[in-house]
Coordinates of C-alpha atoms in Angstrom, one line a residue:
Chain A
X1432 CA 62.8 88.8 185.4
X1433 CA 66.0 89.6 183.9
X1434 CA 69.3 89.2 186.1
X1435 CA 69.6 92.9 186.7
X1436 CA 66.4 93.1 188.8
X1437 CA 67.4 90.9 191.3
X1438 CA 68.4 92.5 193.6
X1439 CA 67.3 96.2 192.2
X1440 CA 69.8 99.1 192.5
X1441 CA 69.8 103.0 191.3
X1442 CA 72.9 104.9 190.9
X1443 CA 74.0 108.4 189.5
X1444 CA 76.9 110.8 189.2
X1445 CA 77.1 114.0 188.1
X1446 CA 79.7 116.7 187.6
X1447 CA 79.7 119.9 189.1
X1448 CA 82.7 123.1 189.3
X1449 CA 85.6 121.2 190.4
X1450 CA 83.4 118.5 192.5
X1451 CA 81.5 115.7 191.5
X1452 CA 78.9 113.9 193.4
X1453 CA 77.9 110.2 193.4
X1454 CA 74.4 109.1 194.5
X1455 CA 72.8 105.6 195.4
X1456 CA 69.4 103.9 196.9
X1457 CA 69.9 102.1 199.7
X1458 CA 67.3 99.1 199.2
X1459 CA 68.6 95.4 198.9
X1460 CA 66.1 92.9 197.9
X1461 CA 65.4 89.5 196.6
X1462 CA 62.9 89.9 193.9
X1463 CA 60.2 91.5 195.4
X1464 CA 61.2 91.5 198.9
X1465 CA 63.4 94.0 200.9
X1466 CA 66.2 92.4 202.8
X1467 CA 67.8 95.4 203.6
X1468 CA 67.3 99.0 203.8
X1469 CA 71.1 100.3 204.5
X1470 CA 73.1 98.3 201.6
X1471 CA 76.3 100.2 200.6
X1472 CA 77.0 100.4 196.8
X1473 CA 79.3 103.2 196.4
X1474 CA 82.9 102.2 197.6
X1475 CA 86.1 104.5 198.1
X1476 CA 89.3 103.4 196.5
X1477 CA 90.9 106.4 197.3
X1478 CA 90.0 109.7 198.6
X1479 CA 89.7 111.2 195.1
X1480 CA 88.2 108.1 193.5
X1481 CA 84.7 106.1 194.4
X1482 CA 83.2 103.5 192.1
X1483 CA 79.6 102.9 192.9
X1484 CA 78.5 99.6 191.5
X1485 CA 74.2 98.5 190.5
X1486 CA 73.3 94.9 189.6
X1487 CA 73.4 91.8 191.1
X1488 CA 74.8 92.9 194.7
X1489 CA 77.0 89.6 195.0
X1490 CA 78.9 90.4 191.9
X1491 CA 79.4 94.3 192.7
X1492 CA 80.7 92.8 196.0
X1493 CA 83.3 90.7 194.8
X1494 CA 84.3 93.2 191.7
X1495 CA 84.7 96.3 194.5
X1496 CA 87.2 93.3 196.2
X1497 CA 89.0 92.6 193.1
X1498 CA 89.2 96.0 192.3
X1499 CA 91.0 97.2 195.7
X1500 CA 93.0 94.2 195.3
X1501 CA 94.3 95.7 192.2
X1502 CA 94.4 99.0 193.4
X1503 CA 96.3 98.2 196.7
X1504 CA 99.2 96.8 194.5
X1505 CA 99.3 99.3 192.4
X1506 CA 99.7 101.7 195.1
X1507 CA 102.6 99.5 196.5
X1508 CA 104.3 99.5 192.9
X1509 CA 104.0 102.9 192.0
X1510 CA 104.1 104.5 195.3
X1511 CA 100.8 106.9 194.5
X1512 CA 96.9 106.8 193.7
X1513 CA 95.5 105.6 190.6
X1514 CA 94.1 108.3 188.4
X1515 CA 90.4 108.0 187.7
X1516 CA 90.8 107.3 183.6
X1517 CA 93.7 104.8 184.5
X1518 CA 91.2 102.8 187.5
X1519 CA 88.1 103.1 184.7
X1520 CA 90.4 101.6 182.0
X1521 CA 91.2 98.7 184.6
X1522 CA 87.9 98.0 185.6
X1523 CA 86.9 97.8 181.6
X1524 CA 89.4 95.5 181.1
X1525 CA 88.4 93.6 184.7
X1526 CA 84.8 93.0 182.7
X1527 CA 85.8 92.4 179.1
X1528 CA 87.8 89.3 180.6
X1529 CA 84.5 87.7 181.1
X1530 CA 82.9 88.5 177.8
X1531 CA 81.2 85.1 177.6
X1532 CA 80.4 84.5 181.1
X1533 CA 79.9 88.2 182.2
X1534 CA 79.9 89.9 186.1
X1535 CA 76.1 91.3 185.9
X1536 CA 77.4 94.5 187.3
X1537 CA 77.6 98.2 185.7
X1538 CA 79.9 100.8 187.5
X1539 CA 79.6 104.4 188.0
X1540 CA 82.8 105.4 188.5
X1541 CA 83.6 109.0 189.3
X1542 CA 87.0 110.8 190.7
X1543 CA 88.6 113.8 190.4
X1544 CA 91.6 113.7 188.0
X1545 CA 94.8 116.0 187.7
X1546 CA 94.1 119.8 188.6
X1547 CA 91.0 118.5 190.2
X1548 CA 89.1 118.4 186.8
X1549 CA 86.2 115.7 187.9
X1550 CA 85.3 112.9 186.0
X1551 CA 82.9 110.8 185.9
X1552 CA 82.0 107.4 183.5
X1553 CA 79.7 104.5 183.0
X1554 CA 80.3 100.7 181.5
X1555 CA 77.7 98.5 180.7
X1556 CA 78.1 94.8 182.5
X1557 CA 80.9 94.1 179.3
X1558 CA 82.7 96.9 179.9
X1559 CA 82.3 99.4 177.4
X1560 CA 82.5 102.9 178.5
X1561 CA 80.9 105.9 178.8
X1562 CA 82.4 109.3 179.2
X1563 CA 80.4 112.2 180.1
X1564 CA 80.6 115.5 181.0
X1565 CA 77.8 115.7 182.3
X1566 CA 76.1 113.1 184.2
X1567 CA 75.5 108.8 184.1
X1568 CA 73.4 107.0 185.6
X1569 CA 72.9 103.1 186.2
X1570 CA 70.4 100.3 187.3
X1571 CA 67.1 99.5 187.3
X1572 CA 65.6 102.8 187.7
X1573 CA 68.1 104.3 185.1
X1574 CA 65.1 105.1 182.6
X1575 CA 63.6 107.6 184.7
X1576 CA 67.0 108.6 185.9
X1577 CA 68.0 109.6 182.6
X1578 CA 65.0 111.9 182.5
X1579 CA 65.7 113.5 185.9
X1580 CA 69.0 114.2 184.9
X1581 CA 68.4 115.3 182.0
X1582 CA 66.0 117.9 183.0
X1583 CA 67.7 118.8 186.4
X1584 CA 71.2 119.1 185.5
X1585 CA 73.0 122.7 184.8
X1586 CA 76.5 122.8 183.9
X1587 CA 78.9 124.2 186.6
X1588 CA 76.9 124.0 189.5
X1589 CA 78.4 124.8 192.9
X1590 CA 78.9 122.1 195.3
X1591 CA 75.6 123.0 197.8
X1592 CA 73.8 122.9 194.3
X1593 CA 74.9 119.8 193.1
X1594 CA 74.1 117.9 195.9
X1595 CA 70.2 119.3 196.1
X1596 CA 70.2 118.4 192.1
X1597 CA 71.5 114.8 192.2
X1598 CA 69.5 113.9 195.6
X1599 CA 66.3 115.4 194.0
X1600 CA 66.7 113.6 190.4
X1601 CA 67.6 110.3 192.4
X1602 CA 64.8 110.6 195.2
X1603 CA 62.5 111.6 192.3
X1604 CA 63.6 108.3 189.6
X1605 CA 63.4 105.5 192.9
X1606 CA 60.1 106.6 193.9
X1607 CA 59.0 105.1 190.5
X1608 CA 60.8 102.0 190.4
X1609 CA 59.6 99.4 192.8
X1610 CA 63.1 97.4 193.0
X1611 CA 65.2 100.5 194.5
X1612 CA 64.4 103.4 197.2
X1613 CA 64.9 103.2 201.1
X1614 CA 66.4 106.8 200.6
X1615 CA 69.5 107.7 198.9
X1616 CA 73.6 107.7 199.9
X1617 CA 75.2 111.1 198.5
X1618 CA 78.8 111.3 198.4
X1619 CA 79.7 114.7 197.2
X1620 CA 83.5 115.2 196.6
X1621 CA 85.2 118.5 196.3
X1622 CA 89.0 119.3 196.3
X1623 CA 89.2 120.0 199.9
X1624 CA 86.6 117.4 201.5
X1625 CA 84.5 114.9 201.0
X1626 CA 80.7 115.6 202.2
X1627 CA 78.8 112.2 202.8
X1628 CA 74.7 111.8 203.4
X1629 CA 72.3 109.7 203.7
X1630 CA 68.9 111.1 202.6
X1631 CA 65.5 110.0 203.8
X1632 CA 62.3 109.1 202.0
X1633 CA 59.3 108.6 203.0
X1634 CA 57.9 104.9 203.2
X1635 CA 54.1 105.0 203.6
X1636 CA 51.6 107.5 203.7
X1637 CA 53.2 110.5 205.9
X1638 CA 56.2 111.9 204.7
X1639 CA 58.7 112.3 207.1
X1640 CA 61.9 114.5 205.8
X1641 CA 61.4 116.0 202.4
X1642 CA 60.7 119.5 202.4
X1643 CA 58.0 120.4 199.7
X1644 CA 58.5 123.7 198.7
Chain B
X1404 CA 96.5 85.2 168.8
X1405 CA 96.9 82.3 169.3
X1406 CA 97.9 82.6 173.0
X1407 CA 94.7 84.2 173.5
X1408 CA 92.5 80.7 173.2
X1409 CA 95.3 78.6 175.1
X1410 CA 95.4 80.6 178.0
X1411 CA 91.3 80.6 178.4
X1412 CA 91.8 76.8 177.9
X1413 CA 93.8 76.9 181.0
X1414 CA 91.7 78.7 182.7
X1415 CA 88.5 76.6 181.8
X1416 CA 89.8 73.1 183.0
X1417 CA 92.4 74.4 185.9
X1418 CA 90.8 77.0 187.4
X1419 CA 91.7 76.4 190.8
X1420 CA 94.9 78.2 191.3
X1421 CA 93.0 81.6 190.1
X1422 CA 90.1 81.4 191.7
X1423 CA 92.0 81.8 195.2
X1424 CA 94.8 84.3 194.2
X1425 CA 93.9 87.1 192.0
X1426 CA 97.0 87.5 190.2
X1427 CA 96.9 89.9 186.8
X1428 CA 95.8 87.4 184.5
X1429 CA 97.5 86.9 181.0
X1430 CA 95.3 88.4 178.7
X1431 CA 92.5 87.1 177.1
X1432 CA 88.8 85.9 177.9
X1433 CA 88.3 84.2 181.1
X1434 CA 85.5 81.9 181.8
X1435 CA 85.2 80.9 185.3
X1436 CA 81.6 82.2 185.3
X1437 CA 79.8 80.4 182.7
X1438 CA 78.7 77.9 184.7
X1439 CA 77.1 80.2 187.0
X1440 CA 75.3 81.8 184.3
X1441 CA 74.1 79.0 183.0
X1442 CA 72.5 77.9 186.3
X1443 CA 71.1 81.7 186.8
X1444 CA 69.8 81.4 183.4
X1445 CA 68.1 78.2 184.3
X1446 CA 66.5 79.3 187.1
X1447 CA 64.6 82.1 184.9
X1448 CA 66.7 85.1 185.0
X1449 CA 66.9 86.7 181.7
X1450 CA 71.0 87.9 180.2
X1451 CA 70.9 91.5 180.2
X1452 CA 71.3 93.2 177.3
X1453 CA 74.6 94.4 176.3
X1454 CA 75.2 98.3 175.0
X1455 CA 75.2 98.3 171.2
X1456 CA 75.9 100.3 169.1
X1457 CA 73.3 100.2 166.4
X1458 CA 74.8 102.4 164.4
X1459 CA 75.3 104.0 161.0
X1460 CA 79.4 103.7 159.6
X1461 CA 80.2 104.1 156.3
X1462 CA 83.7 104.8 154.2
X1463 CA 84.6 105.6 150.7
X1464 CA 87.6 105.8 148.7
X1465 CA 88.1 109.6 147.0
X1466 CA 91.3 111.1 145.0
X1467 CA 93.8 111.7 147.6
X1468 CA 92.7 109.1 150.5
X1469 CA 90.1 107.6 152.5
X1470 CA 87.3 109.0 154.4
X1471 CA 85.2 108.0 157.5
X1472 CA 82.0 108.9 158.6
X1473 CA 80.2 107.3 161.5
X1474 CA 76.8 108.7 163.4
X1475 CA 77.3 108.9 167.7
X1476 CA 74.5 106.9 169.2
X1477 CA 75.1 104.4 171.8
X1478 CA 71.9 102.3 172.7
X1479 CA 71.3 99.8 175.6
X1480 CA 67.8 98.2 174.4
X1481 CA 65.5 100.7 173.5
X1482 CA 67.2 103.6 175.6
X1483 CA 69.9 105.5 174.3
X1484 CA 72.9 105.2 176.6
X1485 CA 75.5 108.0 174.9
X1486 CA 73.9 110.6 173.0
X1487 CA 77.7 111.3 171.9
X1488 CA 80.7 108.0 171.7
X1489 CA 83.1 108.0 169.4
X1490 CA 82.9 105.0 166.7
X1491 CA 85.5 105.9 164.6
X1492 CA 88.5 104.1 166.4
X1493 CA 92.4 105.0 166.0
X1494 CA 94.4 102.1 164.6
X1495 CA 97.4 103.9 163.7
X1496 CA 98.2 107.2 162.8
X1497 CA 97.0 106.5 159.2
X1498 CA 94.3 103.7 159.8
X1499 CA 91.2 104.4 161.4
X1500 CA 88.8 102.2 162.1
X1501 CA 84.6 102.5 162.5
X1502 CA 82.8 100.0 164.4
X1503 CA 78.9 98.6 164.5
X1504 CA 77.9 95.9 167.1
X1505 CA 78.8 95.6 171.2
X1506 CA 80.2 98.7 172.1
X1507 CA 82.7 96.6 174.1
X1508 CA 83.7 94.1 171.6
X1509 CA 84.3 96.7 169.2
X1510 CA 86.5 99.0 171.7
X1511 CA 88.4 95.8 172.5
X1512 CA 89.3 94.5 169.7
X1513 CA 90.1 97.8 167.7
X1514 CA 92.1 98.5 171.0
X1515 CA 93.8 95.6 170.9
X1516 CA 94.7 95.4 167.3
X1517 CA 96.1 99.1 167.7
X1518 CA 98.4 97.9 170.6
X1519 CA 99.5 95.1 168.3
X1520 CA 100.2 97.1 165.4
X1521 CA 102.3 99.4 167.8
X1522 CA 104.3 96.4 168.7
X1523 CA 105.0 95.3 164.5
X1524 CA 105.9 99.2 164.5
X1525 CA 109.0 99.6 166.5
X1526 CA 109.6 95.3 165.2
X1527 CA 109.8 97.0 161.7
X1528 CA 110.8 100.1 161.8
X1529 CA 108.1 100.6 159.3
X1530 CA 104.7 102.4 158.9
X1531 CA 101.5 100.0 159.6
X1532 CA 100.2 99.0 156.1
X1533 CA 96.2 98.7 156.1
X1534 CA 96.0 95.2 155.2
X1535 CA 98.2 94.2 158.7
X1536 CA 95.2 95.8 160.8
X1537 CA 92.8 93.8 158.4
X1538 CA 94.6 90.2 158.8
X1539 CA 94.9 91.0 162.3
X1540 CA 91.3 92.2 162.6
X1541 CA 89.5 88.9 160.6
X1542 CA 91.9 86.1 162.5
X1543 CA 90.8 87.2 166.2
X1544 CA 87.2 87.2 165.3
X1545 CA 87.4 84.0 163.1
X1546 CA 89.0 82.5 166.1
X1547 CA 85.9 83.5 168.2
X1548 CA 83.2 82.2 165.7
X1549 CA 81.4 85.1 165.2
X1550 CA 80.7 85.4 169.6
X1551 CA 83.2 88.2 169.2
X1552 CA 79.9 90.5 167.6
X1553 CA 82.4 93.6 165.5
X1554 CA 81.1 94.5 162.5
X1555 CA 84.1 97.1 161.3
X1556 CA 84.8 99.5 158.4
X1557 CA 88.7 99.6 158.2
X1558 CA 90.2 102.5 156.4
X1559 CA 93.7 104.4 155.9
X1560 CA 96.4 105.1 153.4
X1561 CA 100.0 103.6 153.4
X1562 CA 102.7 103.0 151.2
X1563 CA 100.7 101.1 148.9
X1564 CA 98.0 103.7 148.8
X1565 CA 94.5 104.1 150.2
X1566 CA 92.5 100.8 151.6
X1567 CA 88.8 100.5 152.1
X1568 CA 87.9 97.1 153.8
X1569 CA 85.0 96.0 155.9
X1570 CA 85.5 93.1 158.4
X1571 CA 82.1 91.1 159.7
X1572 CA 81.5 89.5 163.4
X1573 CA 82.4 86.1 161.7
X1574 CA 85.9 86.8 160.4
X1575 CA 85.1 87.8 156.5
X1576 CA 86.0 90.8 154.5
X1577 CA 85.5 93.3 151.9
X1578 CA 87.8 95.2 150.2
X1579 CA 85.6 97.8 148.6
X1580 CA 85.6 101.4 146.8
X1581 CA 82.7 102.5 149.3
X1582 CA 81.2 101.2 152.4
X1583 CA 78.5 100.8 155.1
X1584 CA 78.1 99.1 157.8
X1585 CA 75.6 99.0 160.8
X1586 CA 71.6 98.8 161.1
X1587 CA 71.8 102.1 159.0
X1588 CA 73.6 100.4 156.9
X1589 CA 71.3 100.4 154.1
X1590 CA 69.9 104.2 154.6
X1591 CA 73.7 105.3 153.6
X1592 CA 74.2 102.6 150.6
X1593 CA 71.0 104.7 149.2
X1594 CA 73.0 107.8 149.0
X1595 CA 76.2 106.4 148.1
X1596 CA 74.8 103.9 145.0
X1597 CA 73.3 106.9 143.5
X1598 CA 76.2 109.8 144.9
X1599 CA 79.2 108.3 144.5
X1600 CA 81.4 108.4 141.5
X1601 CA 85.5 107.7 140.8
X1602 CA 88.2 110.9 141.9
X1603 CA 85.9 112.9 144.5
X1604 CA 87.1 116.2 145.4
X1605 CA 87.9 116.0 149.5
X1606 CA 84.7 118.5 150.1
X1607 CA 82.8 116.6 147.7
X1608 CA 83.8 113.3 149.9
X1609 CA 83.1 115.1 152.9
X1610 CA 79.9 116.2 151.8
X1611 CA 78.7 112.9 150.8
X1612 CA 79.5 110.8 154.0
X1613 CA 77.6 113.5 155.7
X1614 CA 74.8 113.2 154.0
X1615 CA 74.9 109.5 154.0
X1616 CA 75.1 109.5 158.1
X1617 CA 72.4 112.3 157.9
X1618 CA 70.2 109.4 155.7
X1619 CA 71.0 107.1 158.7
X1620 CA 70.5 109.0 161.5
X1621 CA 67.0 110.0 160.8
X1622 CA 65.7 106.8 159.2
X1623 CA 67.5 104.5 161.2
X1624 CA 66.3 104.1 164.7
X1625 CA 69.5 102.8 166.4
X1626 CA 71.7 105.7 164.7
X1627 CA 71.3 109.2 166.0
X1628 CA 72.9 112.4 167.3
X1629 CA 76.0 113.4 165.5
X1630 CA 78.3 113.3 162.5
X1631 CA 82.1 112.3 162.6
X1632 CA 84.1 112.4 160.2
X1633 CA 87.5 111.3 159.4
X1634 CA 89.9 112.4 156.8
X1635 CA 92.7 110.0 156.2
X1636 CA 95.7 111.1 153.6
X1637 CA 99.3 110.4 152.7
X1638 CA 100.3 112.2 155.5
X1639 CA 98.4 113.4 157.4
X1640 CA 94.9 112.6 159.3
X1641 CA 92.0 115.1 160.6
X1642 CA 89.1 113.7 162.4
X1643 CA 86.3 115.7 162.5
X1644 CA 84.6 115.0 165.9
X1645 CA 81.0 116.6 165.6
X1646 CA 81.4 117.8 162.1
X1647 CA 77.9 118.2 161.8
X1648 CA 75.5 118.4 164.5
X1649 CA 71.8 118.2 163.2
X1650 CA 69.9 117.0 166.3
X1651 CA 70.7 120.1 169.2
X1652 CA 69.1 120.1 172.4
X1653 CA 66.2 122.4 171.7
X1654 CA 64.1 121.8 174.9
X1655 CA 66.4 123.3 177.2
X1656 CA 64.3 125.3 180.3
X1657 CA 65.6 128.9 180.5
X1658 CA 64.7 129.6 184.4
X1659 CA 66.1 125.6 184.8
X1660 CA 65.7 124.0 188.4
X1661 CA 66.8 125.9 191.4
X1662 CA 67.1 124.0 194.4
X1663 CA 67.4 125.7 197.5
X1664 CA 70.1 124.7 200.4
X1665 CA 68.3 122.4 202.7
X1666 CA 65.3 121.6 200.3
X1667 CA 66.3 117.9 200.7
X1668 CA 65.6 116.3 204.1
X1669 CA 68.6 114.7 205.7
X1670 CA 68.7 112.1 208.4
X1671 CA 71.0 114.2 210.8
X1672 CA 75.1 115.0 210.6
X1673 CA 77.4 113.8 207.9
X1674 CA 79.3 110.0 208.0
X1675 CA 81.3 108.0 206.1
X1676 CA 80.2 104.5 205.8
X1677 CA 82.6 101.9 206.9
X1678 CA 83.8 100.1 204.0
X1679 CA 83.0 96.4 203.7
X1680 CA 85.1 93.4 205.8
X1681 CA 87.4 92.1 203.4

């Protein structure tokens, strides 16, 4: 089993009209078994700015440390926030630096830049990134998330919108992959507020909060 | 460079100071991991794959300059990761630089070698000359043995006129009148042994790369998507981002999905989760 599954993870981000939201299971295992059902992956570093990190939950722990280390001294030096292409250059460089002996984590990180324009972008464990305008995904469901996506996502889609489309394409992609589920964590970020759930997904045989249509 | 092995020396048999204080390290590599690789690796986990470009590049020499062609296909195994990165890497305003192999090696170490020649720059007081980026290129990745896995296709004009080099993972390279690089590699020599002649026309030269990405991009597996192109003359520089675009999105739903307000169930009001004990 490779390093990755572990502990089993599922994240996505997607960009909407002048919001982005960022999505994640909730499920922490050890191989096969569920340790817990209410794990946090997506951090804040600032109230424009939240890095969700899959992999091996030990090493997205300590890089979401290392990275508010870094961010917390930047603040004190510069006297303001880091901009999102500025905090995904950092992190890049935070994972290139072990090339050889790599952190077997992949961020999603996603903010909201200057004039509010959101961005979002992925890295593989290494470092190397990916910038979309549309959406990223990460972990070990990220092959059917890439479908969901794909299908489900419309460019400039209002806030309510966006947060039905990105619960529905994650709820959808961890209900076929064993390693992540227990429901889903939706941060959706617009200029004015930040709007944080947690969805619900049914364990067992009687569903309990999805609406079917 | 070589400060970059001496301080990951440091780091290998000190250690300790770092470990407790994160201070903003000194550049280069840093292994305080290995080890615990190595004992994850033991115990049966697998190393994940890393996201590769498996890619098409290719470069040719025509009358007035240099030009550079690269498909836009990121891959991480069998998935494809970005249907649309950019390969072709700025160096200097009149070097470019395409790159094959891990998409993070090849970002680095084109990034770095551009921040270097930035530095010689305002040293000089001169424009960056195409064999600087090469000598830079080949030493960092001789210095890593080949671990460092870039395989580049280096081109631009300077005073001495225009340059066509390729560089390999292990530190050797090329100087050539036409080149290509990447698993599609051999897809594009096809078109360019039998295309290419002496003193093409800048639309001829344009025409041909495209067609030699083209060749890749649908016989190649790992190459895909797009065509960029870069033009590279005494001068002046255009890079063509999506100069041709032969695989659209075609299976695009017209109605789309339409998710109604309060289709997903929620466990009750908002929060925001506390974030983690430092």
């Amino acid at each position: 089993m490779s390093i990755f599954e572990y502990n089993g993870s599922a994240l996505a981000a997607m960009v909407g009209k002048n919001c982005f939201a960022i999505a994640s299971d909730r499920r922490l295992g050890v191989n096969l078994q569920t340790v817990a059902t209410d794990f946090q992956r997506i951090f804040k570093i600032h109230d424009k700015l939240y890095i969700g990190l899959s992999g091996l939950a030990t090493d997205a722990q300590t890089m979401y440390q290392r990275l508010v280390f870094r961010h917390k001294l930047y603040q004190l030096r510069e006297e303001r926030d880091m901009k999102p292409q500025t905090f995904a250059s950092l992190v890049s460089a935070l994972l290139y630096e072990k090339r050889f002996g790599p952190y077997f984590c992949q961020p999603v990180i996603a903010g909201l830049g200057d004039d509010d324009v959101p961005f979002i972008c992925t890295m593989d464990c290494l470092g190397a990134k990916e910038l979309a305008k549309d959406f990223v995904v990460s972990g070990t469901a990220s092959e059917s998330l890439y479908g969901a996506c794909e299908s489900m996502y419309k460019p400039n889609m209002e806030s309510e919108e966006l947060f039905e489309t990105i619960s529905q394409a994650l709820l959808s992609s961890v209900d076929r992959d064993c390693l992540s589920g227990w429901g889903g964590h939706v941060l959706l970020v617009l200029l004015v507020f930040t709007l944080s759930h947690i969805l619900c997904q049914f364990q067992g045989h009687q569903p309990k909060c999805r609406k079917e249509p | 460079m070589g400060y970059m092995c001496w301080s990951s020396e440091i780091a290998y048999s000190g250690g300790m100071a770092r470990f407790a204080a994160d201070v903003p390290t000194r550049g280069g590599f840093s292994f305080d991991l290995c080890q615990r690789n190595e004992m994850l690796l033991k115990k049966g986990n697998q190393l994940p794959t890393f996201r590769k470009t498996g890619t098409t590049i290719v470069g040719l020499v025509f009358e007035d300059g240099v030009i550079l062609g690269a498909d836009t296909r990121a891959t991480e195994g069998p998935i494809v990761a970005d249907k649309n990165c950019e390969k072709i890497h700025y160096m200097a305003p009149n070097i470019y630089c395409c790159g094959a192999g891990t998409a993070a090696d090849t970002e680095a170490v084109t990034d770095m070698v551009s921040s270097q020649l930035q530095l010689h720059r305002y040293a000089t007081g001169r424009e960056s000359r195409v064999v600087t980026a090469l000598t830079l290129l080949k030493s960092h990745l001789f210095s890593y043995q080949g671990h460092v896995s870039a395989a580049l296709v280096l081109g631009g004009v300077d005073i001495t006129g225009p340059h066509l080099h390729t560089v390999y993972p292990h530190g050797s390279t090329d100087t050539l009148p036409f080149a290509t690089m990447g698993s599609g590699s051999l897809a594009a020599m096809a078109i360019f042994e039998s295309k290419f002649r002496e003193g093409l026309t800048r639309d001829e030269g344009i025409k041909l790369v495209s067609e030699a990405i083209c060749s890749g991009i649908f016989n190649d597996l790992g190459s895909g998507s797009n065509v960029d192109v870069c033009v590279i003359t005494r001068g002046q520089t255009e890079y063509l981002r999506n100069h041709q675009l032969p695989n659209p999105r075609t299976y695009v739903s017209s109605r789309g999905y339409n998710f109604l307000k309060g289709h997903t169930g929620k466990t009750g009001e908002p929060y925001i989760p506390p974030n983690p004990r430092r």
